[in-house]
Short mmCIF file of C-alpha atoms in Angstrom, two decimals:
data_model
loop_
_atom_site.label_atom_id
_atom_site.label_comp_id
_atom_site.label_asym_id
_atom_site.label_seq_id
_atom_site.Cartn_x
_atom_site.Cartn_y
_atom_site.Cartn_z
CA UNK S 1 26.80 9.26 11.09
CA UNK S 2 27.78 5.62 10.84
CA UNK S 3 24.49 4.68 12.51
CA UNK S 4 22.60 6.04 9.50
CA UNK S 5 24.26 3.46 7.28
CA UNK S 6 23.79 0.74 9.91
CA UNK S 7 20.04 1.32 9.81
CA UNK S 8 19.97 1.41 6.02
CA UNK S 9 19.19 5.13 5.77
CA UNK S 10 19.71 6.38 2.22
CA UNK S 11 17.74 9.64 2.43
CA UNK S 12 17.48 12.25 5.19
CA UNK S 13 14.64 14.79 5.00
CA UNK S 14 15.23 17.90 7.10
CA UNK S 15 11.88 19.52 8.00
CA UNK S 16 13.34 22.62 9.65
CA UNK S 17 13.26 26.22 8.51
CA UNK S 18 16.32 27.48 6.59
CA UNK S 19 17.47 29.55 9.58
CA UNK S 20 17.72 26.34 11.63
CA UNK S 21 19.92 24.33 9.26
CA UNK S 22 22.95 22.75 10.88
CA UNK S 23 25.27 19.91 10.02
CA UNK S 24 25.33 17.67 7.00
CA UNK S 25 25.15 14.00 6.06
CA UNK S 26 27.71 11.62 4.48
CA UNK S 27 28.16 12.02 0.73
CA UNK S 28 26.53 8.66 0.01
CA UNK S 29 23.31 9.65 1.79
CA UNK S 30 20.91 12.04 0.08
CA UNK S 31 19.89 15.14 2.02
CA UNK S 32 16.56 16.77 1.15
CA UNK S 33 15.51 19.97 2.88
CA UNK S 34 11.78 20.72 2.99
CA UNK S 35 10.57 23.65 5.07
CA UNK S 36 7.41 22.17 6.58
CA UNK S 37 6.59 25.31 8.54
CA UNK S 38 6.99 27.93 5.83
CA UNK S 39 6.50 31.59 6.64
CA UNK S 40 2.83 32.24 5.94
CA UNK S 41 2.38 34.90 8.60
CA UNK S 42 -1.42 34.94 8.40
CA UNK S 43 -1.29 31.34 9.56
CA UNK S 44 1.57 31.49 12.06
CA UNK S 45 1.03 34.79 13.86
CA UNK S 46 -2.01 33.71 15.93
CA UNK S 47 -0.51 30.26 16.58
CA UNK S 48 2.74 31.76 17.82
CA UNK S 49 0.84 34.36 19.85
CA UNK S 50 -1.16 31.82 21.84
CA UNK S 51 1.65 29.29 22.07
CA UNK S 52 0.11 26.43 20.08
CA UNK S 53 3.25 26.07 17.95
CA UNK S 54 5.24 23.02 18.94
CA UNK S 55 2.10 21.09 19.91
CA UNK S 56 -0.46 18.92 18.10
CA UNK S 57 -2.98 21.73 18.63
CA UNK S 58 -2.03 23.27 15.29
CA UNK S 59 -1.62 20.11 13.19
CA UNK S 60 -5.11 19.94 11.70
CA UNK S 61 -5.10 23.63 10.85
CA UNK S 62 -1.69 23.29 9.19
CA UNK S 63 -2.82 20.34 7.09
CA UNK S 64 -5.99 22.19 6.08
CA UNK S 65 -4.58 25.66 5.45
CA UNK S 66 -1.08 24.85 4.16
CA UNK S 67 -1.63 21.60 2.23
CA UNK S 68 1.28 22.32 -0.13
CA UNK S 69 3.76 22.13 2.75
CA UNK S 70 2.87 18.56 3.74
CA UNK S 71 2.48 17.60 0.07
CA UNK S 72 6.11 18.59 -0.56
CA UNK S 73 7.26 16.35 2.28
CA UNK S 74 5.25 13.38 1.05
CA UNK S 75 6.61 13.83 -2.47
CA UNK S 76 10.13 13.84 -1.04
CA UNK S 77 9.41 10.58 0.79
CA UNK S 78 7.82 9.02 -2.30
CA UNK S 79 10.76 9.92 -4.56
CA UNK S 80 13.53 9.10 -2.07
CA UNK S 81 16.28 6.69 -3.01
CA UNK S 82 15.83 2.99 -2.24
CA UNK S 83 16.47 2.30 1.42
CA UNK S 84 15.28 3.80 4.68
CA UNK S 85 14.10 7.40 4.89
CA UNK S 86 14.79 9.45 8.01
CA UNK S 87 12.88 12.68 8.53
CA UNK S 88 13.52 15.06 11.41
CA UNK S 89 13.01 18.55 12.80
CA UNK S 90 14.60 19.97 15.94
CA UNK S 91 12.97 18.25 18.91
CA UNK S 92 10.92 15.45 17.33
CA UNK S 93 7.43 16.22 18.69
CA UNK S 94 6.51 19.12 16.43
CA UNK S 95 7.08 18.87 12.68
CA UNK S 96 8.32 15.30 12.87
CA UNK S 97 5.23 14.46 14.92
CA UNK S 98 2.94 15.94 12.28
CA UNK S 99 4.49 13.94 9.42
CA UNK S 100 4.64 10.76 11.49
CA UNK S 101 0.96 11.14 12.45
CA UNK S 102 -0.02 11.43 8.78
CA UNK S 103 2.01 8.37 7.78
CA UNK S 104 0.58 6.33 10.65
CA UNK S 105 -2.98 7.42 9.85
CA UNK S 106 -2.50 6.39 6.22
CA UNK S 107 -2.09 2.82 7.48
CA UNK S 108 -4.90 3.17 10.03
CA UNK S 109 -2.50 2.58 12.91
CA UNK S 110 -4.50 2.55 16.14
CA UNK S 111 -4.91 5.66 18.25
CA UNK S 112 -3.09 3.98 21.15
CA UNK S 113 -0.07 2.97 19.08
CA UNK S 114 0.24 6.32 17.31
CA UNK S 115 -0.06 8.24 20.59
CA UNK S 116 2.57 6.05 22.24
CA UNK S 117 4.89 6.72 19.31
CA UNK S 118 4.39 10.48 19.67
CA UNK S 119 5.04 10.47 23.41
CA UNK S 120 8.47 8.86 22.98
CA UNK S 121 9.81 12.27 21.94
CA UNK S 122 8.69 13.78 25.23
CA UNK S 123 10.26 10.89 27.13
CA UNK S 124 13.53 11.52 25.27
CA UNK S 125 13.51 15.29 25.81
CA UNK S 126 16.18 15.30 28.53
CA UNK S 127 18.50 13.14 26.42
CA UNK S 128 17.93 15.45 23.45
CA UNK S 129 18.75 18.48 25.58
CA UNK S 130 22.02 16.90 26.74
CA UNK S 131 22.92 15.86 23.22
CA UNK S 132 22.32 19.29 21.69
CA UNK S 133 23.34 21.37 24.66
CA UNK S 134 20.13 23.40 24.75
CA UNK S 135 16.63 23.29 26.21
CA UNK S 136 13.66 22.13 24.15
CA UNK S 137 11.20 23.94 26.43
CA UNK S 138 9.34 20.81 27.47
CA UNK S 139 7.78 22.38 30.55
CA UNK S 140 6.61 25.35 28.47
CA UNK S 141 4.94 22.96 26.03
CA UNK S 142 3.17 21.22 28.92
CA UNK S 143 2.01 24.57 30.31
CA UNK S 144 0.62 25.66 26.93
CA UNK S 145 -1.23 22.38 26.51
CA UNK S 146 -2.67 22.70 30.01
CA UNK S 147 -4.03 26.16 29.17
CA UNK S 148 -6.00 24.54 26.37
CA UNK S 149 -7.21 21.76 28.66
CA UNK S 150 -4.81 19.13 27.34
CA UNK S 151 -1.83 17.00 28.16
CA UNK S 152 0.62 15.97 25.45
CA UNK S 153 -1.20 12.64 25.25
CA UNK S 154 -4.73 14.02 25.05
CA UNK S 155 -3.75 16.70 22.51
CA UNK S 156 -2.22 14.18 20.15
CA UNK S 157 -4.96 11.61 20.67
CA UNK S 158 -7.69 14.17 19.94
CA UNK S 159 -5.93 15.41 16.81
CA UNK S 160 -5.23 11.90 15.55
CA UNK S 161 -8.84 10.88 16.04
CA UNK S 162 -9.95 13.76 13.81
CA UNK S 163 -7.23 13.29 11.18
CA UNK S 164 -9.06 12.50 7.93
CA UNK S 165 -6.83 12.30 4.88
CA UNK S 166 -9.00 11.23 1.95
CA UNK S 167 -10.32 14.75 1.40
CA UNK S 168 -6.86 16.23 1.99
CA UNK S 169 -5.32 14.04 -0.70
CA UNK S 170 -8.00 15.33 -3.07
CA UNK S 171 -7.01 18.97 -2.58
CA UNK S 172 -3.27 18.58 -2.00
CA UNK S 173 -2.25 18.31 -5.63
CA UNK S 174 -0.53 14.98 -4.99
CA UNK S 175 -0.62 12.74 -8.05
CA UNK S 176 -2.02 9.22 -7.94
CA UNK S 177 1.41 7.57 -8.22
CA UNK S 178 2.71 9.44 -5.18
CA UNK S 179 -0.48 8.59 -3.29
CA UNK S 180 0.04 4.89 -3.94
CA UNK S 181 3.66 5.08 -2.78
CA UNK S 182 2.61 6.78 0.45
CA UNK S 183 -0.39 4.46 0.93
CA UNK S 184 1.90 1.43 0.74
CA UNK S 185 4.81 2.93 2.69
CA UNK S 186 7.02 2.85 -0.39
CA UNK S 187 5.79 -0.59 -1.39
CA UNK S 188 6.51 -2.25 1.95
CA UNK S 189 2.85 -2.74 2.91
CA UNK S 190 0.01 -4.31 0.90
CA UNK S 191 -3.08 -2.15 0.99
CA UNK S 192 -6.65 -3.29 0.54
CA UNK S 193 -7.48 -0.07 -1.22
CA UNK S 194 -5.62 1.98 -3.79
CA UNK S 195 -5.57 5.68 -4.44
CA UNK S 196 -8.67 6.90 -6.23
CA UNK S 197 -8.38 7.89 -9.87
CA UNK S 198 -9.32 11.51 -10.42
CA UNK S 199 -11.20 12.46 -13.57
CA UNK S 200 -10.53 16.19 -13.44
#
């Protein structure tokens, strides 16, 4: 827990489902819980049936069909206390990967750099398993991706290349102020463009 303070973390955003909640954070660090998955069965049943959960193969559909879920996360980031924001799920390549991909795309981070960032979670899978004392089903994820003609790298790279956010921001219900905060990474980056002003 001391490492959170060392890295300047003032807010932790837990992206897991309520049934997964474990642990806590120090009293001087804000904990925000946002269920990124949700329980919209019409969405999740086919994805769980064919195994795409836990892979980038469902990211674009999630962003399109459940825009309110991601919007809640971005609002939590935008309204977090001053200081670093840490967001996490269980393994790091699923829900965390989705949010990270969106934040990187906002800044037009290159496909190569974003993909390399995503793959770090797979490289750290064994260490995560030892730390938590349980398997994160890495081989199963690889097998699922292979069934769809992908590796972890190609699945993320393909998704990231098709990740268009301007239209999503228009339908997400996110206000202009939040959009600017996200566009500038909480004011840490100067952007050449600002969020569009809606007239509706």
